[in-house]
Amino acid sequence: MMQRSKIAGIGYYVPKNIYTNSDLSRFMETSDEWIQERTGIKERRFADRLEETTTTMGVEAAKIAIERAGITAQDVDFIIFATLSPDYYFPGCGVLLQREMKMKEIGALDIRNQCSGFIYALSVADQFIKTGMYKNILVVGSEKHSFAMDFETRSRNVSVIFGDGAGAVVLQPTSKDGQGILSTHLHSDGADAELLAMFYPGSNANKWLKNKPPYPDQELGGLFLTTEQLEGGAALPYMDGPAVFKKAVVKFPEVIKEALAANDKSEKDIDLLVPHQANLRISQYVQQLLGLPDEKVFNNIQKYGNTTAASIPIALCEAWESGKIKDGDLVCLAAFGSGFTWASALIQW
Ligand code: UT7
C-alpha cells in the first residue's frame, strides 16, 4: 500500500488587535446584533497595518508547526502557501516565507483557491508524500484581508465578515496502521466566478468596471484606474453574499458525504468536523443536515471572523490544543468559497 501522510505538527497565529462588532459600528452603519444574528461573529483580529503581512503571520504559525513536528526549518523540503491576500501581486508568499525562515533552496508553491485553499494545499502535499518525493512539507494558510477592506457602509456586507490570521501544518509520511489522510476531494465550477471576486489588478479587470477607464491616446497597455474609480471602490473585493450562501449549504454536505462514501464511512463515524469558518449559520445548517451533535463540530468564527485559507488550520489547531482531537479520531475538513471551489479531507488522526 502507498504510504499515507499525517499531520505531524500544527500551529496558528492571530494578530493581537481585536475589533469587536461595536468597534466596526464606529466606521459604518452596522450593529453587533445584525452581525451576530447573520454570521455568529463577535470579533475578529486585524493585522498591524505596517508590521504584519500575510507572510509574517504565516511564518509565526509555521514556527510552531515545525517545532511540534520535531524538525527544524532546515528539514522542510517543500513549501505550499495558500492565500488570496499575498504580500505582492507576484512573487507569491511561498518564496517570502522561504527567505524569512532561512530555509534551503527548496520548491515553494502558492495556491490560489481562496476559502478552499488550505484543503487544496493539503491535497497537493499529500500526493507528494504518498509518492515519496518529499518527507517534510510545510503547508500554510494565511490572510491579511484588512489591507483590501473598506470600512465604509457601502462595503459592510464584506468587511464585517473577514478577519486576519494564519495556520500551518507539517505533513510527514506515516507507517502507523490506519493513520493519516484517508482522502481528499477537490471541486470547482467557474460558472459563478465573478460572484465572489477581486478584479484588480487583473488583465481583464476593466470588464467589470461600471465606468470604463478613459484610455488616453496610447497604443498599448490599459490596466489603470482613475482616481474617481478608485474612490468609487473599483479595487475592492465584491461578494454576492446570498448567492454564495445558497451554494455553500449545498456543496458543503455534498463534498463531506463524498469523502465518507469513498472511505466506506458514514456521518456517525465522524469524531470532529472542522468546516471552513465562512459563516456560523452555514456551519450550523450543515451540522443539522448531517445530523451531527454540537460536540462534533468545531467553530471559532465567533472570535476570528472568516479568515479564508487560514480558517481551517486555525480551527484545527485550536481544536487539537483544547484536546478535542485524540489519536485515532476521524476528522473531517470541508470548505467552500470563491471560484466557486469546494473540497473535503478525511483524516484518521
Ligand atoms: O468564505 C466563503 C465566502 N463567503 C461566504 O460564505 C458568505 C456567505 N454569505 C453570507 O454569509 C451572507 O450572505 C452575509 C452575511 C454576507 C449577508 O447576510 P444576508 O442575510 O445574506 O444579507 P443580505 O446581503 O441579503 O442583506 C440584507 C440586508 C440588506 O439591507 P436591505 O437591502 O434589506 O435594506 C443589506 O444592506 O442587510 C444589509 N446589510 C447589513 N446591515 C447591517 C448587509 N450587511 C450589513 C451589515 N450591517 N454589516
Short mmCIF file of C-alpha atoms and ligand atoms in Angstrom, two decimals:
data_model
loop_
_atom_site.label_atom_id
_atom_site.label_comp_id
_atom_site.label_asym_id
_atom_site.label_seq_id
_atom_site.Cartn_x
_atom_site.Cartn_y
_atom_site.Cartn_z
CA MET A 1 0.00 0.00 0.00
CA MET A 2 1.14 3.50 -0.77
CA GLN A 3 2.42 5.45 2.21
CA ARG A 4 -0.04 7.84 3.79
CA SER A 5 0.74 11.29 5.15
CA LYS A 6 -0.03 12.56 8.63
CA ILE A 7 -0.19 15.96 10.24
CA ALA A 8 2.99 15.82 12.34
CA GLY A 9 2.80 19.37 13.68
CA ILE A 10 0.27 22.19 13.68
CA GLY A 11 0.32 25.86 14.71
CA TYR A 12 -1.58 29.10 14.30
CA TYR A 13 -1.05 32.80 14.75
CA VAL A 14 -3.57 35.62 15.04
CA PRO A 15 -2.74 39.33 15.37
CA LYS A 16 -3.29 40.83 18.80
CA ASN A 17 -5.53 43.69 17.63
CA ILE A 18 -9.13 42.72 18.40
CA TYR A 19 -12.01 44.55 16.72
CA THR A 20 -15.46 43.83 18.13
CA ASN A 21 -18.67 44.34 16.17
CA SER A 22 -19.27 47.52 18.13
CA ASP A 23 -15.82 48.77 17.12
CA LEU A 24 -16.82 48.34 13.45
CA SER A 25 -20.02 50.29 14.01
CA ARG A 26 -17.80 53.33 14.69
CA PHE A 27 -16.85 53.28 10.99
CA MET A 28 -20.02 52.10 9.23
CA GLU A 29 -23.74 51.61 9.69
CA THR A 30 -23.91 48.18 11.24
CA SER A 31 -24.64 46.68 14.64
CA ASP A 32 -23.47 43.92 16.94
CA GLU A 33 -26.97 42.48 16.73
CA TRP A 34 -27.03 42.33 12.90
CA ILE A 35 -23.57 40.79 12.62
CA GLN A 36 -24.16 38.17 15.32
CA GLU A 37 -27.57 37.21 14.02
CA ARG A 38 -26.47 36.80 10.37
CA THR A 39 -22.94 35.44 10.88
CA GLY A 40 -22.33 34.45 14.53
CA ILE A 41 -19.22 36.66 14.55
CA LYS A 42 -18.50 38.65 17.74
CA GLU A 43 -14.98 39.90 17.00
CA ARG A 44 -12.06 39.47 14.61
CA ARG A 45 -8.33 40.25 14.53
CA PHE A 46 -6.72 42.78 12.20
CA ALA A 47 -3.00 42.69 11.49
CA ASP A 48 -0.80 45.65 12.25
CA ARG A 49 -1.11 47.78 9.12
CA LEU A 50 2.65 48.13 8.62
CA GLU A 51 4.46 45.50 10.65
CA GLU A 52 2.44 42.38 9.88
CA THR A 53 1.91 40.79 6.48
CA THR A 54 0.40 37.58 5.18
CA THR A 55 3.93 36.15 5.09
CA THR A 56 4.98 37.23 8.59
CA MET A 57 1.80 35.75 10.10
CA GLY A 58 2.40 32.55 8.11
CA VAL A 59 5.95 32.42 9.47
CA GLU A 60 4.71 32.65 13.07
CA ALA A 61 2.25 29.79 12.53
CA ALA A 62 4.91 27.76 10.67
CA LYS A 63 7.45 28.09 13.50
CA ILE A 64 5.01 26.40 15.90
CA ALA A 65 4.02 23.67 13.44
CA ILE A 66 7.69 22.92 12.66
CA GLU A 67 8.66 22.74 16.33
CA ARG A 68 5.72 20.45 17.15
CA ALA A 69 6.69 18.18 14.25
CA GLY A 70 10.09 17.77 15.93
CA ILE A 71 12.03 19.18 12.99
CA THR A 72 13.76 22.46 12.12
CA ALA A 73 13.10 24.89 9.26
CA GLN A 74 16.16 23.38 7.57
CA ASP A 75 14.43 19.99 7.38
CA VAL A 76 11.43 21.28 5.41
CA ASP A 77 11.73 20.02 1.84
CA PHE A 78 8.74 21.74 0.19
CA ILE A 79 6.52 24.76 0.91
CA ILE A 80 2.88 25.17 -0.09
CA PHE A 81 1.36 28.54 0.74
CA ALA A 82 -2.38 29.18 0.30
CA THR A 83 -3.65 32.76 0.33
CA LEU A 84 -5.84 35.21 -1.57
CA SER A 85 -4.18 38.22 0.06
CA PRO A 86 -0.48 37.85 -0.82
CA ASP A 87 2.11 40.45 0.18
CA TYR A 88 2.69 41.16 -3.51
CA TYR A 89 0.72 40.50 -6.70
CA PHE A 90 3.83 38.48 -7.56
CA PRO A 91 6.02 36.76 -6.46
CA GLY A 92 3.97 34.66 -4.07
CA CYS A 93 4.27 34.30 -0.31
CA GLY A 94 5.96 30.88 -0.52
CA VAL A 95 9.33 32.35 -1.50
CA LEU A 96 8.98 35.18 1.01
CA LEU A 97 8.44 32.62 3.77
CA GLN A 98 11.42 30.59 2.48
CA ARG A 99 13.59 33.71 2.76
CA GLU A 100 12.24 34.77 6.15
CA MET A 101 12.74 31.30 7.67
CA LYS A 102 16.19 30.85 6.07
CA MET A 103 15.13 27.55 4.55
CA LYS A 104 17.13 25.63 1.96
CA GLU A 105 16.59 26.30 -1.77
CA ILE A 106 13.52 24.08 -1.81
CA GLY A 107 10.44 24.39 -4.00
CA ALA A 108 7.76 26.86 -2.96
CA LEU A 109 4.27 26.69 -4.42
CA ASP A 110 1.48 29.23 -3.97
CA ILE A 111 -2.13 28.07 -4.07
CA ARG A 112 -4.94 30.40 -5.14
CA ASN A 113 -8.14 28.68 -4.13
CA GLN A 114 -9.48 31.15 -1.60
CA CYS A 115 -11.63 29.50 1.12
CA SER A 116 -10.78 26.03 -0.22
CA GLY A 117 -7.10 26.95 -0.44
CA PHE A 118 -5.95 25.05 2.63
CA ILE A 119 -7.60 21.77 1.62
CA TYR A 120 -6.29 22.13 -1.93
CA ALA A 121 -2.81 22.74 -0.48
CA LEU A 122 -3.14 19.76 1.85
CA SER A 123 -4.21 17.58 -1.07
CA VAL A 124 -1.20 18.60 -3.18
CA ALA A 125 1.14 17.97 -0.23
CA ASP A 126 -0.50 14.58 0.36
CA GLN A 127 0.25 13.47 -3.20
CA PHE A 128 3.94 14.45 -2.89
CA ILE A 129 4.26 12.49 0.37
CA LYS A 130 2.45 9.44 -0.99
CA THR A 131 4.77 9.20 -3.98
CA GLY A 132 7.80 9.54 -1.70
CA MET A 133 9.01 12.74 -3.34
CA TYR A 134 9.10 14.77 -0.10
CA LYS A 135 9.24 13.91 3.63
CA ASN A 136 8.52 17.21 5.42
CA ILE A 137 6.10 19.54 3.66
CA LEU A 138 5.10 22.83 5.23
CA VAL A 139 1.52 23.80 4.35
CA VAL A 140 0.46 27.33 5.27
CA GLY A 141 -2.84 29.19 5.01
CA SER A 142 -2.60 32.90 5.83
CA GLU A 143 -4.64 36.02 5.12
CA LYS A 144 -4.29 39.74 5.69
CA HIS A 145 -7.77 40.70 4.49
CA SER A 146 -7.73 44.00 6.30
CA PHE A 147 -5.37 45.57 3.73
CA ALA A 148 -8.04 45.47 1.00
CA MET A 149 -11.10 46.13 3.11
CA ASP A 150 -13.20 49.21 3.01
CA PHE A 151 -14.73 50.28 6.30
CA GLU A 152 -17.47 52.41 4.82
CA THR A 153 -21.14 51.41 4.87
CA ARG A 154 -21.10 50.57 1.14
CA SER A 155 -18.81 47.56 1.89
CA ARG A 156 -20.38 46.42 5.14
CA ASN A 157 -21.55 43.03 3.80
CA VAL A 158 -17.89 42.15 3.15
CA SER A 159 -15.94 43.96 5.83
CA VAL A 160 -17.86 42.68 8.86
CA ILE A 161 -17.17 39.06 7.90
CA PHE A 162 -13.45 38.79 7.22
CA GLY A 163 -10.52 38.71 9.61
CA ASP A 164 -6.75 38.17 9.55
CA GLY A 165 -4.69 35.22 10.76
CA ALA A 166 -2.59 32.23 9.79
CA GLY A 167 -2.37 28.48 10.35
CA ALA A 168 0.21 25.90 9.32
CA VAL A 169 0.84 22.18 9.37
CA VAL A 170 3.82 19.94 8.67
CA LEU A 171 2.96 16.85 6.68
CA GLN A 172 5.12 13.73 7.02
CA PRO A 173 4.82 10.12 5.89
CA THR A 174 3.40 7.68 8.44
CA SER A 175 3.71 3.95 8.66
CA LYS A 176 1.24 3.58 11.53
CA ASP A 177 -1.64 1.34 10.53
CA GLY A 178 -4.79 3.26 9.62
CA GLN A 179 -3.29 6.68 10.42
CA GLY A 180 -3.16 9.65 8.10
CA ILE A 181 -5.04 11.46 5.35
CA LEU A 182 -7.54 8.93 4.00
CA SER A 183 -8.70 11.02 1.07
CA THR A 184 -9.13 14.49 -0.36
CA HIS A 185 -11.84 15.56 -2.80
CA LEU A 186 -11.47 18.78 -4.80
CA HIS A 187 -14.09 20.50 -6.95
CA SER A 188 -14.72 23.68 -8.88
CA ASP A 189 -17.39 25.32 -11.01
CA GLY A 190 -16.33 28.56 -12.65
CA ALA A 191 -19.83 29.46 -13.82
CA ASP A 192 -20.17 31.96 -10.96
CA ALA A 193 -16.54 33.06 -10.75
CA GLU A 194 -17.44 36.76 -10.54
CA LEU A 195 -19.90 36.42 -7.63
CA LEU A 196 -17.07 36.50 -5.08
CA ALA A 197 -14.04 38.15 -6.59
CA MET A 198 -11.50 40.92 -6.54
CA PHE A 199 -10.88 42.09 -10.09
CA TYR A 200 -7.94 44.45 -9.67
CA PRO A 201 -5.14 44.06 -10.50
CA GLY A 202 -6.16 41.65 -13.25
CA SER A 203 -5.71 41.70 -17.01
CA ASN A 204 -9.48 41.52 -17.58
CA ALA A 205 -10.44 43.66 -14.59
CA ASN A 206 -11.67 46.58 -16.71
CA LYS A 207 -14.53 44.40 -17.97
CA TRP A 208 -16.16 44.58 -14.55
CA LEU A 209 -15.96 48.31 -14.03
CA LYS A 210 -19.20 50.21 -14.25
CA ASN A 211 -17.42 53.13 -15.91
CA LYS A 212 -14.68 52.00 -18.22
CA PRO A 213 -11.38 53.81 -17.80
CA PRO A 214 -10.95 56.62 -20.30
CA TYR A 215 -7.94 55.33 -22.20
CA PRO A 216 -5.63 58.14 -23.19
CA ASP A 217 -4.09 58.14 -26.65
CA GLN A 218 -1.86 55.13 -26.36
CA GLU A 219 -1.27 52.04 -28.41
CA LEU A 220 -0.55 49.55 -25.64
CA GLY A 221 -1.49 48.88 -22.03
CA GLY A 222 -4.56 49.88 -20.12
CA LEU A 223 -4.70 48.41 -16.64
CA PHE A 224 -5.21 51.51 -14.59
CA LEU A 225 -7.91 53.22 -12.61
CA THR A 226 -8.82 56.83 -12.45
CA THR A 227 -8.88 58.46 -9.02
CA GLU A 228 -12.67 58.56 -9.25
CA GLN A 229 -12.86 54.85 -9.94
CA LEU A 230 -10.51 54.06 -7.07
CA GLU A 231 -12.57 56.21 -4.75
CA GLY A 232 -15.70 54.53 -6.11
CA GLY A 233 -14.41 51.18 -4.83
CA ALA A 234 -13.28 49.63 -8.14
CA ALA A 235 -10.32 47.89 -6.50
CA LEU A 236 -12.30 46.33 -3.64
CA PRO A 237 -13.49 42.73 -3.25
CA TYR A 238 -17.01 42.01 -4.48
CA MET A 239 -19.36 39.44 -2.95
CA ASP A 240 -22.93 38.45 -3.69
CA GLY A 241 -23.43 37.09 -0.16
CA PRO A 242 -26.85 35.44 -0.56
CA ALA A 243 -25.76 33.62 -3.77
CA VAL A 244 -22.62 32.31 -2.05
CA PHE A 245 -24.64 31.23 0.98
CA LYS A 246 -27.15 29.26 -1.11
CA LYS A 247 -24.46 27.35 -2.99
CA ALA A 248 -22.37 26.74 0.14
CA VAL A 249 -25.13 24.98 2.05
CA VAL A 250 -25.50 22.51 -0.84
CA LYS A 251 -21.83 21.89 -1.62
CA PHE A 252 -20.55 21.51 1.98
CA PRO A 253 -22.73 18.47 2.76
CA GLU A 254 -22.21 17.06 -0.74
CA VAL A 255 -18.41 17.02 -0.51
CA ILE A 256 -18.47 15.69 3.07
CA LYS A 257 -20.75 12.82 2.03
CA GLU A 258 -18.48 12.15 -0.94
CA ALA A 259 -15.50 11.81 1.43
CA LEU A 260 -17.41 9.47 3.75
CA ALA A 261 -18.70 7.27 0.91
CA ALA A 262 -15.21 6.99 -0.63
CA ASN A 263 -13.98 5.53 2.68
CA ASP A 264 -17.00 3.34 3.47
CA LYS A 265 -17.89 5.55 6.40
CA SER A 266 -21.00 7.39 7.48
CA GLU A 267 -21.84 10.59 9.37
CA LYS A 268 -21.82 8.80 12.72
CA ASP A 269 -18.16 7.80 12.22
CA ILE A 270 -17.05 11.45 12.27
CA ASP A 271 -15.40 12.38 15.58
CA LEU A 272 -14.88 16.01 14.61
CA LEU A 273 -15.99 18.12 11.66
CA VAL A 274 -13.88 21.24 11.16
CA PRO A 275 -15.66 23.28 8.49
CA HIS A 276 -14.16 26.34 6.86
CA GLN A 277 -15.38 29.20 9.04
CA ALA A 278 -17.41 31.08 6.42
CA ASN A 279 -20.45 31.95 8.49
CA LEU A 280 -21.70 30.26 11.68
CA ARG A 281 -25.15 29.95 10.09
CA ILE A 282 -23.66 27.92 7.23
CA SER A 283 -21.83 25.61 9.67
CA GLN A 284 -24.99 25.13 11.74
CA TYR A 285 -27.05 24.34 8.66
CA VAL A 286 -24.50 21.76 7.50
CA GLN A 287 -24.35 20.26 11.00
CA GLN A 288 -28.12 19.89 11.05
CA LEU A 289 -28.24 18.29 7.59
CA LEU A 290 -25.61 15.75 8.62
CA GLY A 291 -27.27 15.12 11.98
CA LEU A 292 -24.12 15.83 13.99
CA PRO A 293 -24.25 16.76 17.70
CA ASP A 294 -22.71 20.09 18.82
CA GLU A 295 -19.60 18.48 20.30
CA LYS A 296 -18.68 17.00 16.92
CA VAL A 297 -18.48 20.30 15.04
CA PHE A 298 -15.76 22.85 15.81
CA ASN A 299 -16.44 26.54 15.24
CA ASN A 300 -14.35 29.55 16.23
CA ILE A 301 -15.64 32.14 13.75
CA GLN A 302 -17.12 33.95 16.78
CA LYS A 303 -13.57 35.07 17.71
CA TYR A 304 -11.81 35.43 14.37
CA GLY A 305 -14.38 36.03 11.62
CA ASN A 306 -13.77 34.38 8.26
CA THR A 307 -10.02 34.05 7.68
CA THR A 308 -10.40 32.25 4.33
CA ALA A 309 -7.37 30.00 3.63
CA ALA A 310 -6.32 30.28 7.29
CA SER A 311 -9.63 29.34 8.87
CA ILE A 312 -9.31 25.54 8.76
CA PRO A 313 -5.74 25.29 10.10
CA ILE A 314 -6.51 27.83 12.85
CA ALA A 315 -9.66 25.93 13.86
CA LEU A 316 -7.96 22.54 13.57
CA CYS A 317 -5.10 23.75 15.77
CA GLU A 318 -7.39 25.24 18.42
CA ALA A 319 -9.45 22.03 18.46
CA TRP A 320 -6.28 19.93 18.84
CA GLU A 321 -4.83 22.22 21.55
CA SER A 322 -8.05 22.04 23.54
CA GLY A 323 -7.97 18.21 23.50
CA LYS A 324 -10.91 17.78 21.14
CA ILE A 325 -8.85 15.63 18.76
CA LYS A 326 -7.31 12.40 20.05
CA ASP A 327 -5.11 9.84 18.32
CA GLY A 328 -7.21 7.63 16.08
CA ASP A 329 -10.08 10.15 15.75
CA LEU A 330 -11.75 10.59 12.39
CA VAL A 331 -11.51 14.29 11.49
CA CYS A 332 -13.33 15.76 8.53
CA LEU A 333 -12.32 19.07 6.92
CA ALA A 334 -14.59 20.79 4.41
CA ALA A 335 -14.59 24.12 2.60
CA PHE A 336 -16.48 26.16 0.04
CA GLY A 337 -15.74 29.56 -1.42
CA SER A 338 -14.79 31.84 -4.28
CA GLY A 339 -14.35 30.20 -7.66
CA PHE A 340 -16.58 28.54 -6.78
CA THR A 341 -14.31 25.87 -5.36
CA TRP A 342 -15.08 23.33 -2.67
CA ALA A 343 -13.22 20.44 -1.08
CA SER A 344 -13.02 17.94 1.74
CA ALA A 345 -10.38 15.89 3.51
CA LEU A 346 -10.85 12.91 5.79
CA ILE A 347 -8.06 12.31 8.29
CA GLN A 348 -7.51 9.49 10.77
CA TRP A 349 -5.53 11.37 13.44
O1 UT7 B 1 -15.96 32.08 2.91
C1 UT7 B 1 -16.85 31.88 1.84
C2 UT7 B 1 -17.28 33.16 1.30
N1 UT7 B 1 -18.34 33.86 1.89
C3 UT7 B 1 -19.46 33.36 2.44
O2 UT7 B 1 -19.62 32.17 2.65
C4 UT7 B 1 -20.54 34.33 2.74
C5 UT7 B 1 -21.90 33.76 2.51
N2 UT7 B 1 -22.92 34.76 2.70
C6 UT7 B 1 -23.23 35.27 3.90
O3 UT7 B 1 -22.62 34.90 4.89
C7 UT7 B 1 -24.37 36.26 4.00
O4 UT7 B 1 -24.95 36.41 2.74
C8 UT7 B 1 -23.93 37.66 4.53
C9 UT7 B 1 -23.61 37.56 6.00
C10 UT7 B 1 -22.76 38.18 3.74
C11 UT7 B 1 -25.05 38.67 4.37
O5 UT7 B 1 -26.20 38.23 5.04
P1 UT7 B 1 -27.61 38.20 4.30
O6 UT7 B 1 -28.57 37.76 5.29
O7 UT7 B 1 -27.44 37.37 3.06
O8 UT7 B 1 -27.82 39.71 3.97
P2 UT7 B 1 -28.04 40.46 2.56
O9 UT7 B 1 -26.74 40.62 1.85
O10 UT7 B 1 -29.16 39.80 1.83
O11 UT7 B 1 -28.52 41.86 3.07
C12 UT7 B 1 -29.72 42.03 3.84
C13 UT7 B 1 -29.79 43.46 4.34
C14 UT7 B 1 -29.55 44.50 3.25
O12 UT7 B 1 -30.36 45.60 3.54
P3 UT7 B 1 -31.73 45.84 2.71
O13 UT7 B 1 -31.33 45.93 1.29
O14 UT7 B 1 -32.56 44.63 3.02
O15 UT7 B 1 -32.23 47.09 3.31
C15 UT7 B 1 -28.10 44.88 3.47
O16 UT7 B 1 -27.82 46.18 3.02
O17 UT7 B 1 -28.78 43.68 5.33
C16 UT7 B 1 -28.00 44.80 4.96
N3 UT7 B 1 -26.64 44.59 5.43
C17 UT7 B 1 -26.21 44.97 6.65
N4 UT7 B 1 -26.82 45.62 7.66
C18 UT7 B 1 -26.10 45.87 8.76
C19 UT7 B 1 -25.62 43.97 4.79
N5 UT7 B 1 -24.53 43.96 5.58
C20 UT7 B 1 -24.86 44.58 6.72
C21 UT7 B 1 -24.16 44.88 7.90
N6 UT7 B 1 -24.81 45.52 8.90
N7 UT7 B 1 -22.87 44.54 8.08
#
